[in-house]
Structures are given as structure tokens and as C-alpha cells.
Amino acid sequence: MFQTDDTIAAVSSAGGVAAIGIIRVSGPNALALIRPYLTALPVDQALTVCPAWQRVSGEFRLTDTIRCRCEVYFFNAPHSYTTQDLVEIHLPGSPALLQFVLQALLRDGARMANPGEFTCRAFLNNRIDLTEAQAVAAMIGAQCDSQLKAAERLLEGELRTRCREIKEPLKQLLALIEAGIDFSQEEIEFIDSCQVRQQLIAIIDQMNRLLSSSQSWQQLDLAPRVVLAGPPNAGKSSLANRLTGLERGIVSLVAGTTRDVLTSPLKLAHGECLLLDTAGLGPVDDPLGEASQHAARKAMQTANLIIWVMDATCPQAFEEIIQHQALIDVPAILVVNKIDLINGSVQLICQDTPFEKMLYCSALQNSHLEELRHTIDRMLADRLITAGRDEDIALTSMQQFELEAACQSMQNAVSLAEDAEPEQELIALEIRDALDHLAVIGGEVTTDDILGEIFGQFCIGK
Ligand code: GDP
């Protein structure tokens, strides 16, 4: 059983240091729990002005003497995600600070939220249906644009529509078979075995199309990862934008603009890979910069290929890149970028080069980028995947399992229909079984086990 009448709290922003961190509190005491910590915030007055929701800025009282700036969003029931009173406190994103505040709220009577419990409450209170809840999980887990789009299609209810398209003809077929069973003593034939078989096969075909659209979406998780690395301002984001045709990273003259790891699908001649644009390596003097560099190093360690990028006008970066590459056991190529800024060639001397290939490019002038694409394509060759079609939809592993089980029941029904004297009752039984599995996918049948499985996959705070 899921408890929904108490007040839960959790940090709902991502782990690590960030500009802003968020604590979410939902339940009947949400407002009362927060109120003593807010100094000089016109909470009650604000809620009278706008009863649905309100945003107020002010200070959060950490101790009698220490305060920090905050923004607080109050959502009055039923105008919130969970449909309960819900408060979101936006604070400076220091993990220690967020834990300090969370522990204080827990001491005051809030309960630590379980994974996915906010979304679970949204579902149990009929704010969203089960396929939408699963779409939220898919969105949180999406690694690139194609996956995000596939999750969006799920959120827009496309799975429900596709399940309905499968279930409606299946229900009609079952009705005809059952009518034949009920009137088996009469001379009337509602549908003959050949038609049953044909219709079953047509529906299996539809199910297989849904399955393969989801599998190709999931394949993106297996796509090889190509990491763009190097000093700040070398032109990594410009290269990523040119190669993928997407404007993801902010390209600017200020060094250190890519703060996080930006992932985009990169389409090549033999398939697709994921291109990860990382923060520039080099000295940093703030925790945010340190966190970005940590993320960049982690991305490099799990890469299938590293593209080191250096600025042709800063040849001194070469030595530094070689030292970094010596610590990583991943194949790498070196791109000397901005060749439009130099006359002649750059002298890079290295006796024992750690790079599989060195290329001279200009992201600005789009020169030699085809050669770079070709090199990546050749080096990753058979590992590239085909994925990310427009009709792809993000099924969770449980939905996929149920769809496969429904397909299996349908195959059993086809085999039975092929018998010389088909057993109509057994065919009907298999079809009913398939319909039961489809009902789980469409979110019509739920048990505590199913809900536990779905919401257990979320992270805490979502
Ligand atoms: P990152 O920090 O390595 O991601 O570098 P950016 O892509 O943000 O580029 C830093 C600056 O260099 C920007 O002003 C870009 O317009 C410029 N830039 C990037 N590639 C080239 C190039 O090939 N030639 C020239 N002249 N400028 C470039």
C-alpha cells in the first residue's frame, strides 16, 4: 500500500554542486513546515492574492544567525504536480546546504520521500496516468535529443493510442470467436479459421512494429560515445555544432563556457553515435568549474573515442594534451582547429604519438570537417547503431516485457488456429491473455507490485 496522506520531502535537483538546488515538500503540512524558516516572506498574503500558486523571494533561516537567499514556490492543493499542497525551495546548489535544510525538515516531521514518490502521488491522485508517469522517468533518463523526443511521444499519450489500435481489432476478433463458441450448435459461422489466422497475424505485425520502434530507441544507450576534449576556447562546442548540425553548446569568446557535458546524436555514413561536448580542461578556481572538469574526466573514461581539440594558435597545449591522453586508455585523435588563423603549418613535435590520427581543421570555415566525420565513421565502423526514427517511442523494460508476452500469446493463438480442427476456446483464452498484457502496458491494470516496479526506477525527489 502507498501512503499519501503524510508530508514528504526530498532534494529534487541533481546531485553535485550547481548554481541552484531544489528541495520539494508535498503533503498537508508542507506550508506549515516551511513557514518558520522563511523570514519576512509575505507567504499568506501572497496566497490570498493568488490562491493557486505563488513565488516569493527572500531569506531562508538556517540558524538563528545564518540566513541564505532563497526563492520559494507555493502550490496550493489541487493546483500542484502531486495535487497536494506542495512547496519548492530554491536555494544555492551546495549539497551540504541542501542536506542541512532537508534534515531540519525531517526533524520537524516530514518523511523522506521514496524514489519517484512525488510522481507516484501525482498518479494516485489522478493528476497523470501511468504511461505519463513512465514518460516522466524516460525523460529524466534521456541522454540525447532522440531519446527525449521518444519520451515526449510517450508523455503525449502515443502509447495509449497505439495500444488502442492493437486492442480494438483484437477485442472484435475475440467477440466473433466467442459468439461462435456460444452458438456452436447452430449452423451460423461468425468467422472462419482462415480469417482468424489472418487477423491474428496482422495484429502481431502491429505489435512487432511497436516493439522494434522501442528497441531502436533503447539502442541509443548502446551507441558508441565520442568525447570532445581539450583546453577551453579551442573550439570544441563549435566543432560539436558543426558536426551535429545542432546549436547545443554556447559558443563564446569567454573561456570555460561549456559547464556540463552536452550530448547530441551524431549521424555518420554507417550509423549513429553520441557526441559529448565537455568543459575545457585547465586550472579552475570555483566549485562549479571543478564539478564540470570532474564530469569531463568521467566522460573521457567511458568514451569509445576521444577527439582532442587544440587551438592552432596555442601550440603549447599539445604537451598538456599528450600528458592527459597518457592517463587514459581510450583511442584518440587530435584535431588542430582554427587553422584559418595561421599562415603555413603548426610544428607539433612528438616522437611517439598517442593519436591514431591528426587532422587540421577550421570549425569556423567548415574546412576539413568531412575528413573528421569520415575518420570517426571509420574508427567506430561496426559499432555505430541505427536509431532515432521519428516514430520511435520510449517503452520501459516492463512495458516491453508485457508486449513480448502479449506477442507470445498471439503466436500461440495462431498455432492453434492452424490446426485442422481448431479449439476455439483455447484460441479465445490466448487472446484474452494477450489483452491482459496489453492492459498493463496501457496503464489500465495496476497492482502494488507494478507500481513499486515503476516508481522504484525513479530517483529520489522526482
Ligand atoms: P570551446 O570552449 O572549446 O567549446 O570553444 P568554442 O567552440 O566556444 O569556441 C571559442 C571561440 O573560438 C569562439 O569565439 C569561436 O567562434 C572561435 N572558434 C571556434 N572555432 C574556430 C575556428 O576554426 N576558427 C576561428 N577563427 N575561430 C574559431
CSV table of N, CA, C and O and ligand atoms in Angstrom, one decimal, residues 228-242 249-258 277-281 309-311 313 336-342 361-367 369, ligand 1:
chain,number,residue,atom,x,y,z
A,228,LEU,N,34.5,15.1,-27.1
A,228,LEU,CA,35.3,16.2,-27.5
A,228,LEU,C,36.0,16.8,-26.2
A,228,LEU,O,35.3,17.1,-25.3
A,229,ALA,N,37.3,16.8,-26.2
A,229,ALA,CA,38.0,17.3,-25.0
A,229,ALA,C,39.2,18.2,-25.4
A,229,ALA,O,39.5,18.3,-26.6
A,230,GLY,N,39.7,18.9,-24.4
A,230,GLY,CA,40.8,19.9,-24.7
A,230,GLY,C,40.7,21.1,-23.9
A,230,GLY,O,39.7,21.2,-23.1
A,231,PRO,N,41.6,22.0,-24.1
A,231,PRO,CA,41.6,23.3,-23.3
A,231,PRO,C,40.3,24.1,-23.6
A,231,PRO,O,39.8,24.0,-24.7
A,232,PRO,N,40.0,25.0,-22.7
A,232,PRO,CA,38.9,25.9,-23.0
A,232,PRO,C,39.2,26.8,-24.3
A,232,PRO,O,40.3,27.1,-24.5
A,233,ASN,N,38.1,27.1,-25.0
A,233,ASN,CA,38.2,28.0,-26.2
A,233,ASN,C,38.9,27.4,-27.4
A,233,ASN,O,39.2,28.2,-28.3
A,234,ALA,N,39.2,26.1,-27.4
A,234,ALA,CA,39.9,25.5,-28.5
A,234,ALA,C,38.9,25.4,-29.7
A,234,ALA,O,39.4,25.2,-30.8
A,235,GLY,N,37.6,25.4,-29.4
A,235,GLY,CA,36.6,25.3,-30.5
A,235,GLY,C,35.8,24.0,-30.4
A,235,GLY,O,35.3,23.6,-31.4
A,236,LYS,N,35.8,23.4,-29.2
A,236,LYS,CA,35.0,22.1,-29.1
A,236,LYS,C,33.6,22.3,-29.4
A,236,LYS,O,33.0,21.5,-30.1
A,237,SER,N,32.9,23.3,-28.8
A,237,SER,CA,31.5,23.5,-29.0
A,237,SER,C,31.2,23.8,-30.5
A,237,SER,O,30.2,23.3,-31.0
A,238,SER,N,32.1,24.6,-31.0
A,238,SER,CA,31.9,25.0,-32.5
A,238,SER,C,31.9,23.7,-33.3
A,238,SER,O,31.1,23.6,-34.2
A,239,LEU,N,32.9,22.9,-33.0
A,239,LEU,CA,33.0,21.6,-33.8
A,239,LEU,C,31.8,20.7,-33.6
A,239,LEU,O,31.3,20.2,-34.5
A,240,ALA,N,31.3,20.6,-32.3
A,240,ALA,CA,30.2,19.8,-32.0
A,240,ALA,C,29.0,20.3,-32.8
A,240,ALA,O,28.2,19.6,-33.4
A,241,ASN,N,28.8,21.6,-32.8
A,241,ASN,CA,27.6,22.2,-33.5
A,241,ASN,C,27.7,22.0,-35.0
A,241,ASN,O,26.8,21.6,-35.6
A,242,ARG,N,28.9,22.1,-35.6
A,242,ARG,CA,29.1,21.9,-37.0
A,242,ARG,C,28.9,20.4,-37.4
A,242,ARG,O,28.2,20.1,-38.3
A,249,GLY,N,25.9,23.7,-27.6
A,249,GLY,CA,26.8,24.4,-26.6
A,249,GLY,C,26.8,25.9,-26.9
A,249,GLY,O,26.5,26.3,-28.0
A,250,ILE,N,27.0,26.7,-25.9
A,250,ILE,CA,27.1,28.1,-26.1
A,250,ILE,C,28.5,28.4,-26.6
A,250,ILE,O,29.5,28.1,-26.0
A,251,VAL,N,28.6,28.9,-27.8
A,251,VAL,CA,29.9,29.2,-28.4
A,251,VAL,C,30.2,30.7,-28.1
A,251,VAL,O,29.5,31.6,-28.4
A,252,SER,N,31.3,30.9,-27.3
A,252,SER,CA,31.6,32.3,-27.0
A,252,SER,C,33.1,32.5,-26.9
A,252,SER,O,33.8,31.6,-26.8
A,253,LEU,N,33.4,33.8,-26.8
A,253,LEU,CA,34.9,34.1,-26.7
A,253,LEU,C,35.4,33.9,-25.3
A,253,LEU,O,36.6,33.9,-25.1
A,254,VAL,N,34.5,33.8,-24.3
A,254,VAL,CA,34.9,33.7,-22.9
A,254,VAL,C,35.2,32.2,-22.7
A,254,VAL,O,34.5,31.3,-23.0
A,255,ALA,N,36.5,32.0,-22.2
A,255,ALA,CA,36.9,30.6,-21.9
A,255,ALA,C,36.0,30.0,-20.9
A,255,ALA,O,35.6,30.6,-19.9
A,256,GLY,N,35.8,28.7,-21.0
A,256,GLY,CA,35.0,27.9,-20.0
A,256,GLY,C,33.5,28.1,-20.1
A,256,GLY,O,32.9,28.1,-19.0
A,257,THR,N,33.0,28.2,-21.3
A,257,THR,CA,31.5,28.4,-21.4
A,257,THR,C,30.7,27.1,-21.3
A,257,THR,O,29.6,27.1,-20.9
A,258,THR,N,31.3,26.0,-21.7
A,258,THR,CA,30.6,24.7,-21.6
A,258,THR,C,30.7,24.2,-20.2
A,258,THR,O,31.8,23.7,-19.8
A,277,ASP,N,30.1,16.9,-25.7
A,277,ASP,CA,31.0,18.1,-25.6
A,277,ASP,C,31.2,18.4,-24.1
A,277,ASP,O,30.3,18.6,-23.4
A,278,THR,N,32.5,18.5,-23.8
A,278,THR,CA,32.8,18.6,-22.3
A,278,THR,C,33.4,20.0,-22.0
A,278,THR,O,33.9,20.7,-22.9
A,279,ALA,N,33.5,20.3,-20.8
A,279,ALA,CA,34.1,21.5,-20.3
A,279,ALA,C,35.6,21.5,-20.6
A,279,ALA,O,36.2,20.4,-20.5
A,280,GLY,N,36.2,22.6,-20.9
A,280,GLY,CA,37.6,22.7,-21.2
A,280,GLY,C,38.5,22.3,-19.9
A,280,GLY,O,38.2,22.7,-18.8
A,281,LEU,N,39.5,21.5,-20.2
A,281,LEU,CA,40.4,21.1,-19.1
A,281,LEU,C,41.4,22.3,-18.8
A,281,LEU,O,41.9,22.9,-19.8
A,309,VAL,N,40.9,18.5,-29.0
A,309,VAL,CA,40.8,19.7,-29.8
A,309,VAL,C,41.8,20.7,-29.3
A,309,VAL,O,41.8,21.0,-28.1
A,310,MET,N,42.7,21.2,-30.1
A,310,MET,CA,43.5,22.3,-29.7
A,310,MET,C,43.5,23.5,-30.7
A,310,MET,O,43.1,23.3,-31.8
A,311,ASP,N,43.8,24.6,-30.2
A,311,ASP,CA,43.8,25.9,-31.0
A,311,ASP,C,45.1,26.0,-31.7
A,311,ASP,O,46.2,25.9,-31.0
A,313,THR,N,46.6,28.3,-32.8
A,313,THR,CA,47.5,29.5,-32.4
A,313,THR,C,48.1,29.3,-31.0
A,313,THR,O,48.8,30.2,-30.5
A,336,VAL,N,43.7,19.8,-34.8
A,336,VAL,CA,44.2,21.1,-34.6
A,336,VAL,C,43.3,22.1,-35.3
A,336,VAL,O,43.2,22.1,-36.5
A,337,ASN,N,42.5,22.9,-34.5
A,337,ASN,CA,41.5,23.7,-35.0
A,337,ASN,C,42.0,25.1,-35.2
A,337,ASN,O,43.0,25.5,-34.8
A,338,LYS,N,41.2,25.9,-35.9
A,338,LYS,CA,41.4,27.4,-36.2
A,338,LYS,C,42.6,27.5,-37.1
A,338,LYS,O,43.4,28.5,-37.0
A,339,ILE,N,42.8,26.6,-38.1
A,339,ILE,CA,43.9,26.8,-39.0
A,339,ILE,C,43.7,28.0,-39.9
A,339,ILE,O,44.7,28.4,-40.5
A,340,ASP,N,42.5,28.6,-39.9
A,340,ASP,CA,42.3,29.8,-40.7
A,340,ASP,C,43.1,31.0,-40.1
A,340,ASP,O,43.3,32.0,-40.8
A,341,LEU,N,43.5,30.8,-38.8
A,341,LEU,CA,44.2,31.9,-38.2
A,341,LEU,C,45.7,31.9,-38.3
A,341,LEU,O,46.4,32.8,-37.9
A,342,ILE,N,46.2,30.8,-38.9
A,342,ILE,CA,47.7,30.8,-39.0
A,342,ILE,C,48.1,30.7,-40.5
A,342,ILE,O,47.4,30.2,-41.3
A,361,CYS,N,41.9,21.5,-39.0
A,361,CYS,CA,40.5,21.9,-39.4
A,361,CYS,C,40.3,23.3,-39.1
A,361,CYS,O,41.0,24.0,-38.3
A,362,SER,N,39.1,23.8,-39.6
A,362,SER,CA,38.6,25.1,-39.1
A,362,SER,C,37.1,24.9,-38.9
A,362,SER,O,36.4,24.8,-39.9
A,363,ALA,N,36.7,24.9,-37.7
A,363,ALA,CA,35.2,24.8,-37.4
A,363,ALA,C,34.5,26.0,-38.0
A,363,ALA,O,33.4,25.9,-38.6
A,364,LEU,N,35.2,27.2,-37.9
A,364,LEU,CA,34.6,28.4,-38.3
A,364,LEU,C,34.3,28.4,-39.8
A,364,LEU,O,33.3,28.8,-40.3
A,365,GLN,N,35.3,27.9,-40.6
A,365,GLN,CA,35.2,27.9,-42.0
A,365,GLN,C,34.7,26.6,-42.6
A,365,GLN,O,34.7,26.4,-43.8
A,366,ASN,N,34.3,25.7,-41.7
A,366,ASN,CA,33.8,24.4,-42.1
A,366,ASN,C,34.8,23.6,-43.0
A,366,ASN,O,34.4,22.9,-43.8
A,367,SER,N,36.1,23.8,-42.7
A,367,SER,CA,37.1,23.2,-43.6
A,367,SER,C,37.6,21.9,-42.9
A,367,SER,O,37.9,21.9,-41.7
A,369,LEU,N,36.1,19.3,-42.2
A,369,LEU,CA,35.2,18.6,-41.3
A,369,LEU,C,34.7,17.3,-41.8
A,369,LEU,O,34.4,16.3,-41.1
B,1,GDP,P1,35.3,25.6,-26.6
B,1,GDP,O1,35.4,26.4,-25.3
B,1,GDP,O2,36.5,24.7,-26.8
B,1,GDP,O3,34.0,24.9,-26.7
B,1,GDP,O4,35.4,26.7,-27.8
B,1,GDP,P2,34.2,27.4,-28.6
B,1,GDP,O5,33.6,26.5,-29.6
B,1,GDP,O6,33.3,28.1,-27.6
B,1,GDP,O7,35.0,28.5,-29.4
B,1,GDP,C1,35.7,29.5,-28.7
B,1,GDP,C2,35.9,30.7,-29.7
B,1,GDP,O8,36.7,30.3,-30.8
B,1,GDP,C3,34.6,31.2,-30.3
B,1,GDP,O9,34.6,32.6,-30.4
B,1,GDP,C4,34.5,30.6,-31.7
B,1,GDP,O10,33.8,31.3,-32.6
B,1,GDP,C5,36.0,30.6,-32.0
B,1,GDP,N1,36.3,29.5,-33.0
B,1,GDP,C6,36.0,28.2,-32.9
B,1,GDP,N2,36.5,27.5,-34.0
B,1,GDP,C7,37.1,28.4,-34.7
B,1,GDP,C8,37.9,28.3,-35.9
B,1,GDP,O11,38.0,27.3,-36.6
B,1,GDP,N3,38.5,29.5,-36.4
B,1,GDP,C9,38.4,30.7,-35.7
B,1,GDP,N4,39.0,31.7,-36.2
B,1,GDP,N5,37.7,30.8,-34.6
B,1,GDP,C10,37.1,29.7,-34.1
